[in-house]
Short mmCIF file of C-alpha atoms and ligand atoms in Angstrom, two decimals:
data_model
loop_
_atom_site.label_atom_id
_atom_site.label_comp_id
_atom_site.label_asym_id
_atom_site.label_seq_id
_atom_site.Cartn_x
_atom_site.Cartn_y
_atom_site.Cartn_z
CA UNK A 1 -0.52 0.34 -0.17
CA UNK A 2 0.99 3.50 0.39
CA UNK A 3 3.41 4.75 2.72
CA UNK A 4 2.35 7.06 5.28
CA UNK A 5 3.95 9.96 7.60
CA UNK A 6 3.49 11.24 10.41
CA UNK A 7 4.06 15.09 11.48
CA UNK A 8 4.21 16.09 14.88
CA UNK A 9 3.37 19.56 15.70
CA UNK A 10 4.61 20.71 18.94
CA UNK A 11 2.27 23.75 19.85
CA UNK A 12 3.81 26.20 22.57
CA UNK A 13 7.36 25.00 21.13
CA UNK A 14 9.28 27.52 23.36
CA UNK A 15 7.63 26.39 26.98
CA UNK A 16 9.22 24.65 29.42
CA UNK A 17 7.25 21.48 28.87
CA UNK A 18 8.88 21.02 25.53
CA UNK A 19 12.10 22.07 26.25
CA UNK A 20 12.46 19.81 29.18
CA UNK A 21 10.28 17.05 28.39
CA UNK A 22 8.71 16.81 24.70
CA UNK A 23 11.43 17.00 22.21
CA UNK A 24 13.87 15.29 24.38
CA UNK A 25 11.85 12.37 24.61
CA UNK A 26 11.41 12.76 20.90
CA UNK A 27 14.49 12.60 20.44
CA UNK A 28 15.01 9.43 22.87
CA UNK A 29 12.53 7.66 20.48
CA UNK A 30 14.20 8.55 17.50
CA UNK A 31 17.64 7.42 18.81
CA UNK A 32 16.12 3.96 19.69
CA UNK A 33 14.30 3.71 16.13
CA UNK A 34 10.99 3.80 17.47
CA UNK A 35 10.33 6.59 15.20
CA UNK A 36 8.52 5.77 11.92
CA UNK A 37 10.20 5.92 8.56
CA UNK A 38 8.50 8.83 7.33
CA UNK A 39 8.21 11.98 9.97
CA UNK A 40 8.47 15.49 10.54
CA UNK A 41 8.92 17.33 13.85
CA UNK A 42 7.16 20.89 13.79
CA UNK A 43 7.07 23.51 16.44
CA UNK A 44 4.45 26.01 16.64
CA UNK A 45 4.74 29.53 18.74
CA UNK A 46 3.86 33.20 18.57
CA UNK A 47 7.80 33.96 18.57
CA UNK A 48 9.49 34.88 15.34
CA UNK A 49 12.11 32.19 14.74
CA UNK A 50 13.80 30.06 11.94
CA UNK A 51 14.29 26.59 11.96
CA UNK A 52 17.75 27.56 12.44
CA UNK A 53 17.02 28.58 15.71
CA UNK A 54 14.26 26.11 16.47
CA UNK A 55 17.27 23.72 15.91
CA UNK A 56 19.49 25.44 18.33
CA UNK A 57 17.27 25.67 20.91
CA UNK A 58 16.20 21.98 20.60
CA UNK A 59 19.73 21.09 20.22
CA UNK A 60 20.15 22.59 24.05
CA UNK A 61 17.33 20.48 25.23
CA UNK A 62 18.82 17.20 24.25
CA UNK A 63 21.30 16.81 27.14
CA UNK A 64 18.98 13.74 27.89
CA UNK A 65 19.81 10.55 28.83
CA UNK A 66 21.00 9.65 25.52
CA UNK A 67 23.57 12.07 25.26
CA UNK A 68 26.65 10.14 26.12
CA UNK A 69 25.70 7.30 23.98
CA UNK A 70 27.48 6.02 21.29
CA UNK A 71 26.87 7.95 17.82
CA UNK A 72 25.05 10.96 19.43
CA UNK A 73 25.94 13.80 17.70
CA UNK A 74 25.43 12.31 14.25
CA UNK A 75 21.83 11.25 15.16
CA UNK A 76 21.33 14.25 16.79
CA UNK A 77 22.36 15.84 13.30
CA UNK A 78 19.96 13.49 11.71
CA UNK A 79 17.37 14.51 14.53
CA UNK A 80 17.29 18.11 14.21
CA UNK A 81 17.20 17.97 10.44
CA UNK A 82 13.22 16.70 10.38
CA UNK A 83 12.39 19.89 13.35
CA UNK A 84 10.98 22.99 11.67
CA UNK A 85 9.58 25.62 13.25
CA UNK A 86 6.50 27.53 12.14
CA UNK A 87 5.25 31.22 13.71
CA UNK A 88 1.95 32.06 14.14
CA UNK A 89 -1.04 32.83 16.78
CA UNK A 90 -2.83 30.53 18.49
CA UNK A 91 -6.21 31.46 17.31
CA UNK A 92 -5.65 32.55 13.76
CA UNK A 93 -7.23 29.96 11.42
CA UNK A 94 -4.97 31.65 8.60
CA UNK A 95 -1.94 30.93 10.31
CA UNK A 96 -2.71 26.81 10.71
CA UNK A 97 -3.55 27.19 6.80
CA UNK A 98 0.07 28.13 6.61
CA UNK A 99 1.30 25.52 8.97
CA UNK A 100 -1.15 23.14 6.67
CA UNK A 101 0.63 23.93 3.37
CA UNK A 102 4.21 23.49 4.94
CA UNK A 103 3.20 20.12 6.11
CA UNK A 104 1.64 18.99 3.31
CA UNK A 105 4.67 19.86 1.41
CA UNK A 106 6.77 17.22 3.65
CA UNK A 107 4.19 14.73 3.42
CA UNK A 108 3.98 15.10 -0.08
CA UNK A 109 1.96 12.39 -1.62
CA UNK A 110 1.83 9.74 1.30
CA UNK A 111 -0.85 9.09 3.73
CA UNK A 112 -0.88 12.29 6.53
CA UNK A 113 -0.84 11.42 9.82
CA UNK A 114 -0.98 14.33 12.30
CA UNK A 115 -0.43 14.83 15.90
CA UNK A 116 -0.48 17.73 17.83
CA UNK A 117 1.12 18.37 21.36
CA UNK A 118 -0.81 20.86 22.94
CA UNK A 119 2.07 22.31 25.66
CA UNK A 120 0.12 25.38 26.01
CA UNK A 121 -2.31 27.42 28.94
CA UNK A 122 -5.39 24.75 29.07
CA UNK A 123 -7.26 28.26 28.19
CA UNK A 124 -6.03 27.81 24.96
CA UNK A 125 -6.73 24.19 24.16
CA UNK A 126 -9.78 25.31 22.03
CA UNK A 127 -8.84 27.99 20.37
CA UNK A 128 -6.16 25.34 18.98
CA UNK A 129 -7.86 22.67 18.58
CA UNK A 130 -10.61 24.93 16.52
CA UNK A 131 -8.05 26.12 14.31
CA UNK A 132 -6.39 22.36 13.58
CA UNK A 133 -9.58 20.79 12.91
CA UNK A 134 -10.74 23.43 10.30
CA UNK A 135 -7.30 24.29 9.18
CA UNK A 136 -4.95 21.65 9.50
CA UNK A 137 -6.07 18.51 10.26
CA UNK A 138 -5.10 15.17 8.05
CA UNK A 139 -7.37 14.95 5.17
CA UNK A 140 -6.36 11.05 4.67
CA UNK A 141 -5.39 9.39 8.07
CA UNK A 142 -5.53 10.17 11.31
CA UNK A 143 -5.19 13.41 13.32
CA UNK A 144 -4.62 13.13 17.15
CA UNK A 145 -4.44 15.61 20.18
CA UNK A 146 -2.27 15.16 22.88
CA UNK A 147 -3.55 17.50 25.84
CA UNK A 148 -2.18 17.69 29.74
CA UNK A 149 -3.62 18.96 32.71
CA UNK A 150 -4.68 20.97 34.11
CA UNK A 151 -8.30 19.79 32.79
CA UNK A 152 -10.36 22.39 34.47
CA UNK A 153 -10.49 23.09 38.23
CA UNK A 154 -13.58 21.02 39.33
CA UNK A 155 -15.90 18.88 37.65
CA UNK A 156 -18.14 21.84 35.91
CA UNK A 157 -15.04 23.27 34.49
CA UNK A 158 -13.73 20.15 33.25
CA UNK A 159 -16.93 18.89 31.62
CA UNK A 160 -17.13 22.27 30.12
CA UNK A 161 -13.64 21.81 28.32
CA UNK A 162 -14.79 18.24 27.46
CA UNK A 163 -17.77 19.52 25.68
CA UNK A 164 -15.52 22.23 23.88
CA UNK A 165 -13.03 19.85 22.60
CA UNK A 166 -15.53 17.31 21.42
CA UNK A 167 -17.13 19.93 19.20
CA UNK A 168 -13.91 19.52 16.73
CA UNK A 169 -12.31 16.20 17.83
CA UNK A 170 -13.60 12.81 18.64
CA UNK A 171 -12.91 11.02 22.20
CA UNK A 172 -10.80 8.47 19.94
CA UNK A 173 -8.78 11.48 18.75
CA UNK A 174 -8.21 13.07 22.03
CA UNK A 175 -5.07 11.77 23.87
CA UNK A 176 -5.23 13.11 27.69
CA UNK A 177 -1.95 12.41 29.38
CA UNK A 178 -1.35 11.90 33.04
CA UNK A 179 2.24 11.36 32.98
CA UNK A 180 2.46 9.05 35.82
CA UNK A 181 0.99 6.58 33.93
CA UNK A 182 4.16 6.70 31.55
CA UNK A 183 5.98 5.76 34.47
CA UNK A 184 7.81 2.01 34.38
CA UNK A 185 6.89 0.87 37.52
CA UNK A 186 3.26 2.64 36.98
CA UNK A 187 2.91 0.50 34.10
CA UNK A 188 4.42 -2.86 35.63
CA UNK A 189 1.77 -2.66 38.54
CA UNK A 190 -0.65 -4.49 36.05
CA UNK A 191 2.05 -7.38 35.64
CA UNK A 192 3.20 -7.63 38.93
CA UNK A 193 -0.54 -7.81 40.21
CA UNK A 194 -2.27 -9.76 37.46
CA UNK A 195 0.83 -12.31 36.31
CA UNK A 196 1.61 -13.52 39.98
CA UNK A 197 0.22 -15.78 41.88
CA UNK A 198 2.20 -15.19 44.91
CA UNK A 199 0.11 -11.33 44.68
CA UNK A 200 -2.91 -12.23 42.61
CA UNK A 201 -5.15 -13.65 45.15
CA UNK A 202 -4.05 -11.78 47.89
CA UNK A 203 -5.36 -8.15 46.17
CA UNK A 204 -8.27 -7.83 47.85
CA UNK A 205 -9.47 -6.56 51.79
CA UNK A 206 -8.83 -10.40 52.87
CA UNK A 207 -5.40 -9.93 52.98
CA UNK A 208 -4.51 -6.17 52.50
CA UNK A 209 -4.74 -3.76 55.67
CA UNK A 210 -4.40 -0.80 53.87
CA UNK A 211 -2.32 0.46 50.53
CA UNK A 212 -0.41 4.11 50.68
CA UNK A 213 0.00 6.07 48.12
CA UNK A 214 3.07 8.58 48.58
CA UNK A 215 4.40 11.79 46.46
CA UNK A 216 7.00 13.71 47.83
CA UNK A 217 9.32 16.55 46.43
CA UNK A 218 12.65 17.96 48.36
CA UNK A 219 11.66 21.77 46.53
CA UNK A 220 8.96 24.23 46.33
CA UNK A 221 6.79 25.95 44.28
CA UNK A 222 9.65 28.54 43.49
CA UNK A 223 8.68 29.84 39.23
CA UNK A 224 5.65 28.15 39.06
CA UNK A 225 3.61 29.79 42.17
CA UNK A 226 1.44 31.48 39.48
CA UNK A 227 -0.08 28.50 38.34
CA UNK A 228 0.23 26.61 41.34
CA UNK A 229 -1.74 28.96 43.63
CA UNK A 230 -4.80 28.72 41.60
CA UNK A 231 -4.67 24.98 41.76
CA UNK A 232 -2.89 23.37 44.72
CA UNK A 233 -1.40 20.04 45.47
CA UNK A 234 -4.85 18.10 45.72
CA UNK A 235 -5.56 19.24 41.95
CA UNK A 236 -1.75 19.34 40.81
CA UNK A 237 -0.88 15.76 42.06
CA UNK A 238 -3.80 13.83 44.18
CA UNK A 239 -7.09 14.23 41.74
CA UNK A 240 -4.72 12.17 39.26
CA UNK A 241 -1.36 11.07 39.59
CA UNK A 242 -2.08 9.27 42.88
CA UNK A 243 -5.84 8.49 42.20
CA UNK A 244 -4.47 7.10 38.75
CA UNK A 245 -2.75 4.73 40.67
CA UNK A 246 -5.14 4.00 43.18
CA UNK A 247 -7.29 3.00 40.03
CA UNK A 248 -5.05 1.09 38.54
CA UNK A 249 -3.68 -0.58 41.79
CA UNK A 250 -7.67 -1.26 42.68
CA UNK A 251 -9.77 -2.10 39.65
CA UNK A 252 -11.19 -5.55 38.68
CA UNK A 253 -9.19 -7.72 36.44
CA UNK A 254 -9.84 -6.44 32.87
CA UNK A 255 -11.35 -8.59 29.96
CA UNK A 256 -8.46 -8.13 28.40
CA UNK A 257 -5.53 -5.83 27.88
CA UNK A 258 -7.00 -3.71 25.67
CA UNK A 259 -7.24 0.00 26.17
CA UNK A 260 -11.31 -0.37 26.37
CA UNK A 261 -11.35 -2.87 28.63
CA UNK A 262 -8.59 -1.63 30.97
CA UNK A 263 -10.42 2.01 30.90
CA UNK A 264 -13.72 0.25 31.74
CA UNK A 265 -12.32 -1.55 34.87
CA UNK A 266 -10.83 1.96 36.47
CA UNK A 267 -14.29 4.06 35.57
CA UNK A 268 -15.83 1.21 37.47
CA UNK A 269 -13.05 1.30 40.33
CA UNK A 270 -13.62 5.19 40.48
CA UNK A 271 -17.31 5.74 40.42
CA UNK A 272 -17.32 2.72 43.36
CA UNK A 273 -14.92 5.10 45.80
CA UNK A 274 -16.36 6.87 48.27
CA UNK A 275 -16.72 10.84 47.56
CA UNK A 276 -14.03 12.64 49.72
CA UNK A 277 -15.11 14.46 53.01
CA UNK A 278 -13.33 17.21 54.86
CA UNK A 279 -12.80 14.76 57.55
CA UNK A 280 -11.09 11.91 54.95
CA UNK A 281 -8.35 14.90 54.43
CA UNK A 282 -5.43 17.13 56.04
CA UNK A 283 -3.97 20.01 54.19
CA UNK A 284 -1.11 21.78 54.82
CA UNK A 285 1.57 24.53 53.48
CA UNK A 286 5.40 24.93 53.80
CA UNK A 287 6.69 27.97 55.95
CA UNK A 288 10.20 29.44 55.71
CA UNK A 289 12.85 27.24 57.46
CA UNK A 290 16.65 27.59 57.96
CA UNK A 291 19.01 24.57 57.73
CA UNK A 292 22.48 24.41 57.97
CA UNK A 293 22.70 27.73 57.54
CA UNK A 294 20.55 28.23 54.71
CA UNK A 295 17.36 29.83 54.27
CA UNK A 296 14.32 28.20 52.49
CA UNK A 297 11.55 30.52 51.62
CA UNK A 298 8.41 29.71 52.69
CA UNK A 299 5.27 29.24 49.77
CA UNK A 300 4.05 32.36 50.33
CA UNK A 301 7.53 34.01 50.00
CA UNK A 302 6.85 33.55 46.08
CA UNK A 303 6.39 37.22 44.93
CA UNK A 304 3.38 35.51 42.98
CA UNK A 305 2.02 34.12 45.60
CA UNK A 306 -0.74 36.15 47.50
CA UNK A 307 0.52 36.84 51.04
CA UNK A 308 -2.45 35.37 52.49
CA UNK A 309 -2.98 32.17 50.26
CA UNK A 310 -4.42 29.25 51.27
CA UNK A 311 -3.50 27.18 48.81
CA UNK A 312 -2.24 23.54 50.22
CA UNK A 313 1.01 22.44 49.22
CA UNK A 314 0.50 19.09 51.13
CA UNK A 315 -2.35 16.89 51.51
CA UNK A 316 -3.23 13.42 52.95
CA UNK A 317 -6.28 11.63 52.07
CA UNK A 318 -8.16 8.45 53.05
CA UNK A 319 -10.00 7.28 50.48
CA UNK A 320 -12.74 4.04 50.89
CA UNK A 321 -13.66 1.86 48.22
CA UNK A 322 -17.52 0.85 48.44
CA UNK A 323 -17.16 -2.90 46.62
CA UNK A 324 -16.86 -6.51 47.93
CA UNK A 325 -12.72 -6.47 47.31
CA UNK A 326 -12.08 -3.71 49.14
CA UNK A 327 -14.67 -2.50 51.95
CA UNK A 328 -13.05 -1.24 54.89
CA UNK A 329 -9.67 -0.95 53.43
CA UNK A 330 -8.05 2.56 53.35
CA UNK A 331 -6.37 3.83 50.66
CA UNK A 332 -4.04 6.35 52.27
CA UNK A 333 -2.90 9.54 49.74
CA UNK A 334 -0.16 11.60 50.54
CA UNK A 335 1.31 14.82 48.18
CA UNK A 336 3.59 17.38 49.10
CA UNK A 337 6.30 19.47 48.06
CA UNK A 338 8.89 20.91 49.96
CA UNK A 339 9.49 18.10 52.16
CA UNK A 340 12.40 16.19 53.58
CA UNK A 341 13.04 14.00 50.57
CA UNK A 342 12.23 13.48 46.72
CA UNK A 343 10.06 10.01 46.20
CA UNK A 344 7.11 8.54 44.97
CA UNK A 345 5.97 5.01 46.03
CA UNK A 346 2.91 2.66 46.71
CA UNK A 347 2.87 0.63 49.90
CA UNK A 348 0.97 -2.65 50.63
CA UNK A 349 0.58 -3.43 54.29
CA UNK A 350 -0.77 -7.14 54.56
CA UNK A 351 -2.74 -8.12 57.25
CA UNK A 352 -1.38 -10.38 60.46
CA UNK A 353 -0.67 -13.83 60.15
CA UNK A 354 -3.90 -15.40 62.28
CA UNK A 355 -2.73 -17.42 65.24
CA UNK A 356 1.01 -16.65 64.29
CA UNK A 357 3.32 -19.05 66.48
CA UNK A 358 6.24 -16.68 66.39
CA UNK A 359 3.66 -14.07 68.13
CA UNK A 360 5.76 -13.29 71.39
CA UNK A 361 9.50 -12.79 69.39
CA UNK A 362 7.62 -9.60 68.03
CA UNK A 363 7.00 -7.95 71.32
CA UNK A 364 3.90 -5.68 72.08
CA UNK A 365 3.94 -4.21 68.39
CA UNK A 366 2.44 -6.59 66.15
CA UNK A 367 1.75 -4.38 63.55
CA UNK A 368 5.33 -3.78 62.68
CA UNK A 369 5.66 -7.40 61.79
CA UNK A 370 3.16 -7.74 59.16
CA UNK A 371 4.58 -7.85 55.15
CA UNK A 372 4.87 -4.95 53.14
CA UNK A 373 5.29 -4.70 49.91
CA UNK A 374 6.98 -1.52 48.53
CA UNK A 375 7.05 -0.23 44.82
CA UNK A 376 9.31 2.38 44.55
CA UNK A 377 8.11 3.98 41.53
CA UNK A 378 10.94 7.22 41.87
CA UNK A 379 13.64 7.57 42.14
CA UNK A 380 15.99 4.72 41.97
CA UNK A 381 13.22 2.05 41.04
CA UNK A 382 12.35 -0.64 43.16
CA UNK A 383 10.23 -3.81 44.12
CA UNK A 384 10.59 -4.74 47.77
CA UNK A 385 8.73 -7.22 50.23
CA UNK A 386 9.72 -6.61 53.83
CA UNK A 387 9.46 -10.34 55.33
CA UNK A 388 10.02 -11.64 58.74
CA UNK A 389 13.32 -13.47 58.82
CA UNK A 390 15.26 -15.31 61.47
CA UNK A 391 18.56 -13.31 62.36
CA UNK A 392 21.36 -16.30 61.96
CA UNK A 393 22.60 -17.39 65.16
CA UNK A 394 21.52 -19.95 67.96
CA UNK A 395 19.22 -17.45 69.68
CA UNK A 396 15.58 -17.24 67.92
CA UNK A 397 15.35 -13.65 67.23
CA UNK A 398 13.25 -12.42 64.26
CA UNK A 399 13.51 -9.21 62.12
CA UNK A 400 12.49 -7.47 59.20
CA UNK A 401 14.32 -7.88 55.89
CA UNK A 402 13.38 -7.16 52.71
CA UNK A 403 13.36 -9.54 49.39
CA UNK A 404 14.67 -7.03 46.87
CA UNK A 405 14.45 -6.28 43.51
CA UNK A 406 16.96 -3.08 42.88
CA UNK A 407 16.16 -2.19 39.36
CA UNK A 408 19.20 -0.76 38.56
CA UNK A 409 21.05 -3.68 40.02
CA UNK A 410 18.82 -6.13 37.94
CA UNK A 411 18.30 -4.43 34.61
CA UNK A 412 21.05 -2.38 32.73
CA UNK A 413 18.62 -0.99 30.77
CA UNK A 414 18.09 2.85 31.52
CA UNK A 415 14.29 3.54 31.94
CA UNK A 416 12.92 5.69 29.46
CA UNK A 417 11.01 8.44 30.82
CA UNK A 418 7.49 8.67 30.67
CA UNK A 419 7.16 10.79 27.65
CA UNK A 420 8.62 8.57 25.70
CA UNK A 421 6.59 5.67 26.43
CA UNK A 422 3.43 7.80 25.97
CA UNK A 423 4.48 9.77 22.53
CA UNK A 424 5.29 6.70 21.30
CA UNK A 425 1.63 5.22 22.21
CA UNK A 426 -0.08 8.30 20.71
CA UNK A 427 1.77 7.64 17.38
CA UNK A 428 0.70 4.06 17.53
CA UNK A 429 -2.70 4.91 18.59
CA UNK A 430 -2.91 2.60 21.60
CA UNK A 431 -4.87 4.65 24.15
CA UNK A 432 -4.28 2.52 27.41
CA UNK A 433 -2.11 4.78 29.09
CA UNK A 434 -4.43 7.80 28.51
CA UNK A 435 -7.16 9.08 30.15
CA UNK A 436 -10.67 8.88 28.94
CA UNK A 437 -13.23 11.48 29.54
CA UNK A 438 -15.56 9.14 31.93
CA UNK A 439 -12.65 8.26 33.71
CA UNK A 440 -11.73 12.11 34.21
CA UNK A 441 -15.62 12.77 34.90
CA UNK A 442 -15.26 9.97 37.60
CA UNK A 443 -12.05 11.53 39.24
CA UNK A 444 -13.42 15.24 39.32
CA UNK A 445 -16.66 13.80 40.88
CA UNK A 446 -14.56 12.25 43.83
CA UNK A 447 -12.52 15.82 44.36
CA UNK A 448 -14.93 18.42 43.79
CA UNK A 449 -17.07 18.61 46.87
CA UNK A 450 -14.41 18.85 48.82
CA UNK A 451 -12.58 21.17 46.89
CA UNK A 452 -15.44 23.70 47.40
CA UNK A 453 -15.55 23.42 50.95
CA UNK A 454 -12.25 23.53 51.94
CA UNK A 455 -12.38 27.08 49.26
CA UNK A 456 -15.85 28.67 50.41
CA UNK A 457 -14.92 27.51 54.39
CA UNK A 458 -11.19 28.65 53.64
CA UNK A 459 -10.09 26.37 55.66
CA UNK A 460 -6.37 26.76 56.91
CA UNK A 461 -3.94 24.18 55.87
CA UNK A 462 -0.98 23.12 58.93
CA UNK A 463 2.49 24.87 58.38
CA UNK A 464 5.28 23.10 58.28
CA UNK A 465 8.83 23.76 57.78
CA UNK A 466 10.45 23.36 54.22
CA UNK A 467 12.30 20.53 54.35
CA UNK A 468 10.81 18.74 57.01
CA UNK A 469 8.42 15.43 57.34
CA UNK A 470 5.17 17.62 56.56
CA UNK A 471 2.34 18.17 59.04
CA UNK A 472 1.61 16.12 62.13
CA UNK A 473 -2.09 16.22 60.74
CA UNK A 474 -1.10 13.70 58.59
CA UNK A 475 -0.41 11.08 61.30
CA UNK A 476 -3.58 11.76 63.21
CA UNK A 477 -5.27 10.74 59.79
CA UNK A 478 -3.92 7.21 59.34
CA UNK A 479 -4.10 6.85 62.90
CA UNK A 480 -8.09 7.98 62.81
CA UNK A 481 -7.98 4.30 60.05
CA UNK A 482 -5.29 1.98 62.94
CA UNK A 483 -2.50 3.11 60.01
CA UNK A 484 0.89 3.90 60.66
CA UNK A 485 3.05 5.84 57.37
CA UNK A 486 5.01 3.24 56.54
CA UNK A 487 7.43 5.76 54.91
CA UNK A 488 8.72 6.57 58.40
CA UNK A 489 10.83 3.43 58.37
C1 BG6 B 501 3.24 17.75 37.50
C2 BG6 B 501 2.88 18.14 38.36
O1 BG6 B 501 2.29 16.88 37.30
O2 BG6 B 501 4.11 16.44 37.92
C3 BG6 B 501 4.37 19.18 39.10
O3 BG6 B 501 2.36 19.87 38.21
C4 BG6 B 501 4.83 18.08 39.23
O4 BG6 B 501 4.08 19.82 40.36
C5 BG6 B 501 5.15 16.84 38.83
O5 BG6 B 501 6.44 18.61 40.66
C6 BG6 B 501 6.13 16.03 39.17
O6 BG6 B 501 6.33 14.71 37.69
P1 BG6 B 501 7.49 14.16 38.08
O7 BG6 B 501 7.61 13.26 37.37
O8 BG6 B 501 9.02 14.54 38.27
O9 BG6 B 501 7.40 12.96 39.38
#
């Protein structure tokens, strides 16, 4: 048959996301031979730039994980030759008509497939989608559009955005990214659970005491205060990244690994979750702190943040799933900026062994003796299982030891960045890791009443020092459900 070509247009080409993630990911895909034979990359933005200037800009961003590899310079040269720039307004159909002409020149007589990555603020998504649909969509192949959060601020605004997008696009043309779904260990969750007999049957209230999804960063919102202040940590991390992990973790077995089967199960479990209430959460905000002679700024010290801002930079929440598998099992989520460490992990605490023969070896703290499975999403990817073990010797003393799968030690190949996986899937039309609109609606439905209440009642966050472990309130919240956070050792 006829050959086809893929044109990838990064709209908002000079923005941070494009420079830090999208171009480097595209290059990594090219380097590894994953891009189709015929492809062209266009940067689109308002600023005036020549193709050569765009290439210079892109080449400065390609200091990615690839840059020490064999033949990297030559590959980079080849890649850059396939990158072009078009300057235009985001709401000008005429400017997209010009883009269309340029794309057509590259496509020639091949089948044209077009992927638009909207690396721009969501308030201009619709302008661009309108222009691309009317003036620059493929006439004989597919047209797909990648968008990334924020998808609105609540259920209503998100639904309005979806309605807007669907005026111009079919649901199957919209690729909503949650980049956590592109992370290796998140993708692996299903493999771990569904292909291991030692895990699959244990995946329920019968054996699991609680599940913890923990995200922490050791830096604040410096430089992004403007964006962050109108969203806050619940919308920035919890309603999407952490909730997606919970959905994947807790869903029923899908009929197959097809995208629709998986997404159907995710929507189902999201809809079985209890809507969050104010008593289910604790919020915090970091304040300035001096450590080792260095003064770390508080959240409101940022000039782009109002002095009296109550926006949470930390949140802990207890989520419950009302179904037969998970009834009564707390799913605790915790997300925070400016904490003591940078880490994302999933912790599964198992129940006690009934009638444990070794009970007396554990002293009074039996909870310490239960198995815990830890999936460290980042950094230093690992999966380990805490088990009880006899300390070698003639006495009978037990300790907790780890069965440890440490990725760096086990696999020599570097782990691709999430955007590589997701861009490749979008090019290939694999929708498994993208968020369907009904999933998005279900996720917002869970959080919207809580977010409204926090804002209407002007609930003050508990202050915590920059670089600390976050507000004590998170421990009280966990204690209410007899849970101890597992990340404390
Ligand atoms: C983004 C959030 O979605 O994820 C940021 O907007 C956060 O606030 C980032 O820093 C974390 O992503 P990663 O991949 O660095 O863990």
